[in-house]
Short mmCIF file of N, CA and C in Angstrom, two decimals:
data_model
loop_
_atom_site.label_atom_id
_atom_site.label_comp_id
_atom_site.label_asym_id
_atom_site.label_seq_id
_atom_site.Cartn_x
_atom_site.Cartn_y
_atom_site.Cartn_z
N MET A 1 -56.58 -60.73 -46.22
CA MET A 1 -56.86 -59.35 -45.92
C MET A 1 -58.36 -59.08 -45.98
N GLU A 2 -59.02 -59.68 -46.95
CA GLU A 2 -60.47 -59.48 -47.07
C GLU A 2 -61.20 -60.01 -45.84
N ASP A 3 -60.76 -61.18 -45.35
CA ASP A 3 -61.39 -61.74 -44.15
C ASP A 3 -61.21 -60.82 -42.95
N ILE A 4 -60.02 -60.28 -42.81
CA ILE A 4 -59.74 -59.39 -41.68
C ILE A 4 -60.62 -58.14 -41.77
N ARG A 5 -60.69 -57.56 -42.95
CA ARG A 5 -61.53 -56.36 -43.13
C ARG A 5 -63.00 -56.66 -42.84
N ARG A 6 -63.47 -57.83 -43.28
CA ARG A 6 -64.86 -58.21 -43.04
C ARG A 6 -65.13 -58.37 -41.54
N ILE A 7 -64.21 -59.01 -40.82
CA ILE A 7 -64.35 -59.20 -39.37
C ILE A 7 -64.36 -57.84 -38.67
N GLN A 8 -63.46 -56.96 -39.05
CA GLN A 8 -63.38 -55.64 -38.42
C GLN A 8 -64.64 -54.83 -38.70
N LYS A 9 -65.11 -54.85 -39.94
CA LYS A 9 -66.32 -54.09 -40.30
C LYS A 9 -67.52 -54.59 -39.51
N ASN A 10 -67.66 -55.90 -39.41
CA ASN A 10 -68.77 -56.46 -38.65
C ASN A 10 -68.71 -56.03 -37.19
N ALA A 11 -67.52 -56.06 -36.61
CA ALA A 11 -67.37 -55.68 -35.20
C ALA A 11 -67.71 -54.21 -35.00
N ARG A 12 -67.27 -53.37 -35.92
CA ARG A 12 -67.50 -51.93 -35.78
C ARG A 12 -68.95 -51.55 -36.07
N ASP A 13 -69.49 -52.08 -37.17
CA ASP A 13 -70.85 -51.70 -37.58
C ASP A 13 -71.93 -52.28 -36.68
N ASN A 14 -71.72 -53.50 -36.22
CA ASN A 14 -72.74 -54.20 -35.43
C ASN A 14 -72.40 -54.28 -33.94
N LYS A 15 -71.30 -53.65 -33.56
CA LYS A 15 -70.82 -53.71 -32.16
C LYS A 15 -70.74 -55.16 -31.67
N ASP A 16 -70.27 -56.01 -32.58
CA ASP A 16 -70.14 -57.44 -32.30
C ASP A 16 -68.87 -57.67 -31.47
N LEU A 17 -69.04 -58.07 -30.22
CA LEU A 17 -67.91 -58.28 -29.31
C LEU A 17 -67.47 -59.74 -29.22
N THR A 18 -68.09 -60.61 -30.04
CA THR A 18 -67.67 -62.02 -29.99
C THR A 18 -66.25 -62.14 -30.56
N ARG A 19 -65.55 -63.13 -30.08
CA ARG A 19 -64.16 -63.34 -30.52
C ARG A 19 -64.16 -64.08 -31.86
N PRO A 20 -63.66 -63.45 -32.92
CA PRO A 20 -63.66 -64.10 -34.23
C PRO A 20 -62.52 -65.11 -34.38
N ARG A 21 -62.63 -65.95 -35.37
CA ARG A 21 -61.53 -66.84 -35.74
C ARG A 21 -60.72 -66.12 -36.80
N TRP A 22 -59.59 -65.55 -36.38
CA TRP A 22 -58.75 -64.78 -37.28
C TRP A 22 -58.02 -65.69 -38.25
N PRO A 23 -57.80 -65.24 -39.50
CA PRO A 23 -57.00 -66.03 -40.44
C PRO A 23 -55.55 -66.11 -39.95
N MET A 24 -54.86 -67.15 -40.36
CA MET A 24 -53.49 -67.36 -39.89
C MET A 24 -52.55 -67.55 -41.08
N ILE A 25 -51.36 -67.00 -40.96
CA ILE A 25 -50.32 -67.20 -41.96
C ILE A 25 -49.26 -68.11 -41.35
N VAL A 26 -48.91 -69.17 -42.05
CA VAL A 26 -47.88 -70.09 -41.59
C VAL A 26 -46.70 -69.99 -42.54
N MET A 27 -45.52 -69.71 -41.99
CA MET A 27 -44.34 -69.55 -42.82
C MET A 27 -43.27 -70.54 -42.39
N ARG A 28 -42.75 -71.26 -43.35
CA ARG A 28 -41.64 -72.17 -43.07
C ARG A 28 -40.37 -71.49 -43.53
N SER A 29 -39.36 -71.51 -42.68
CA SER A 29 -38.09 -70.89 -43.02
C SER A 29 -36.95 -71.75 -42.49
N PRO A 30 -35.76 -71.62 -43.09
CA PRO A 30 -34.63 -72.40 -42.60
C PRO A 30 -34.20 -71.94 -41.21
N LYS A 31 -33.68 -72.87 -40.43
CA LYS A 31 -33.17 -72.52 -39.11
C LYS A 31 -32.10 -71.45 -39.24
N GLY A 32 -32.20 -70.40 -38.45
CA GLY A 32 -31.17 -69.38 -38.42
C GLY A 32 -31.17 -68.45 -39.62
N TRP A 33 -32.25 -68.36 -40.35
CA TRP A 33 -32.27 -67.57 -41.58
C TRP A 33 -32.08 -66.07 -41.35
N THR A 34 -32.30 -65.59 -40.13
CA THR A 34 -32.13 -64.16 -39.87
C THR A 34 -30.73 -63.83 -39.34
N GLY A 35 -29.94 -64.83 -39.10
CA GLY A 35 -28.60 -64.60 -38.57
C GLY A 35 -27.55 -64.71 -39.65
N PRO A 36 -26.29 -64.71 -39.25
CA PRO A 36 -25.21 -64.85 -40.23
C PRO A 36 -25.22 -66.23 -40.87
N LYS A 37 -24.88 -66.29 -42.14
CA LYS A 37 -24.86 -67.58 -42.85
C LYS A 37 -23.63 -68.39 -42.49
N ILE A 38 -22.50 -67.71 -42.26
CA ILE A 38 -21.24 -68.38 -41.95
C ILE A 38 -20.55 -67.63 -40.81
N VAL A 39 -20.02 -68.37 -39.82
CA VAL A 39 -19.25 -67.78 -38.72
C VAL A 39 -18.01 -68.64 -38.53
N ASP A 40 -16.86 -68.01 -38.51
CA ASP A 40 -15.58 -68.71 -38.37
C ASP A 40 -15.39 -69.79 -39.43
N GLY A 41 -15.90 -69.53 -40.62
CA GLY A 41 -15.75 -70.48 -41.72
C GLY A 41 -16.72 -71.65 -41.68
N LEU A 42 -17.60 -71.69 -40.70
CA LEU A 42 -18.55 -72.79 -40.58
C LEU A 42 -19.97 -72.30 -40.90
N PRO A 43 -20.75 -73.11 -41.63
CA PRO A 43 -22.11 -72.70 -41.96
C PRO A 43 -22.98 -72.67 -40.70
N VAL A 44 -23.86 -71.69 -40.62
CA VAL A 44 -24.79 -71.57 -39.50
C VAL A 44 -26.22 -71.81 -39.99
N GLU A 45 -26.63 -71.03 -41.01
CA GLU A 45 -28.00 -71.13 -41.51
C GLU A 45 -28.31 -72.54 -41.99
N GLY A 46 -29.43 -73.09 -41.51
CA GLY A 46 -29.85 -74.42 -41.93
C GLY A 46 -29.13 -75.56 -41.24
N THR A 47 -28.29 -75.27 -40.24
CA THR A 47 -27.57 -76.33 -39.54
C THR A 47 -27.90 -76.29 -38.04
N PHE A 48 -27.37 -77.24 -37.30
CA PHE A 48 -27.59 -77.29 -35.85
C PHE A 48 -27.01 -76.06 -35.16
N ARG A 49 -26.01 -75.43 -35.77
CA ARG A 49 -25.38 -74.26 -35.15
C ARG A 49 -26.34 -73.09 -35.01
N ALA A 50 -27.40 -73.07 -35.81
CA ALA A 50 -28.35 -71.96 -35.78
C ALA A 50 -29.01 -71.81 -34.42
N HIS A 51 -29.16 -72.90 -33.68
CA HIS A 51 -29.85 -72.83 -32.40
C HIS A 51 -29.01 -73.33 -31.22
N GLN A 52 -27.90 -73.96 -31.48
CA GLN A 52 -27.17 -74.57 -30.38
C GLN A 52 -25.82 -73.95 -30.08
N VAL A 53 -25.26 -73.19 -31.01
CA VAL A 53 -23.93 -72.64 -30.81
C VAL A 53 -24.02 -71.13 -30.75
N PRO A 54 -23.76 -70.52 -29.59
CA PRO A 54 -23.81 -69.06 -29.52
C PRO A 54 -22.67 -68.43 -30.30
N ILE A 55 -22.94 -67.27 -30.86
CA ILE A 55 -21.91 -66.53 -31.59
C ILE A 55 -21.30 -65.53 -30.61
N LEU A 56 -20.01 -65.66 -30.36
CA LEU A 56 -19.34 -64.77 -29.43
C LEU A 56 -19.19 -63.37 -30.01
N VAL A 57 -19.68 -62.39 -29.28
CA VAL A 57 -19.51 -60.99 -29.68
C VAL A 57 -18.89 -60.29 -28.48
N ASP A 58 -17.57 -60.19 -28.51
CA ASP A 58 -16.84 -59.54 -27.42
C ASP A 58 -15.55 -58.94 -27.99
N SER A 59 -14.72 -58.39 -27.12
CA SER A 59 -13.50 -57.74 -27.58
C SER A 59 -12.50 -58.71 -28.20
N GLU A 60 -12.61 -59.99 -27.89
CA GLU A 60 -11.71 -60.98 -28.46
C GLU A 60 -12.17 -61.50 -29.82
N HIS A 61 -13.43 -61.19 -30.21
CA HIS A 61 -13.99 -61.66 -31.48
C HIS A 61 -14.69 -60.52 -32.22
N PRO A 62 -13.98 -59.44 -32.53
CA PRO A 62 -14.63 -58.29 -33.19
C PRO A 62 -15.13 -58.64 -34.59
N GLU A 63 -14.56 -59.65 -35.21
CA GLU A 63 -15.00 -60.04 -36.55
C GLU A 63 -16.44 -60.57 -36.57
N HIS A 64 -16.94 -61.00 -35.42
CA HIS A 64 -18.31 -61.53 -35.35
C HIS A 64 -19.37 -60.43 -35.39
N VAL A 65 -18.98 -59.21 -35.08
CA VAL A 65 -19.95 -58.13 -35.07
C VAL A 65 -20.57 -57.92 -36.44
N ASN A 66 -19.77 -58.00 -37.48
CA ASN A 66 -20.27 -57.81 -38.84
C ASN A 66 -20.43 -59.11 -39.61
N SER A 67 -20.40 -60.26 -38.92
CA SER A 67 -20.46 -61.55 -39.63
C SER A 67 -21.79 -61.76 -40.31
N SER A 68 -22.86 -61.04 -39.90
CA SER A 68 -24.14 -61.21 -40.57
C SER A 68 -24.11 -60.65 -41.98
N LYS A 69 -23.14 -59.81 -42.28
CA LYS A 69 -23.03 -59.23 -43.62
C LYS A 69 -22.12 -60.08 -44.50
N ALA A 70 -21.41 -61.01 -43.90
CA ALA A 70 -20.51 -61.88 -44.67
C ALA A 70 -21.26 -63.13 -45.08
N GLY A 71 -20.74 -63.81 -46.05
CA GLY A 71 -21.29 -65.09 -46.41
C GLY A 71 -22.00 -65.05 -47.67
#
């Protein structure tokens, strides 16, 4: 945050239009961590299902609508 404030202050006070090197945050998280943990009794988070198996949300699978709250 301090670096960002310093870059912004310099740009504003000195009308510096050069492109700065902004700080970066790198976050590692498990695959599928924002989705449901379990669907149809099978784990999703942290498994291949997180990116390869779509979760059906239709009239034949109403239980999937709230599956993100289960698990």
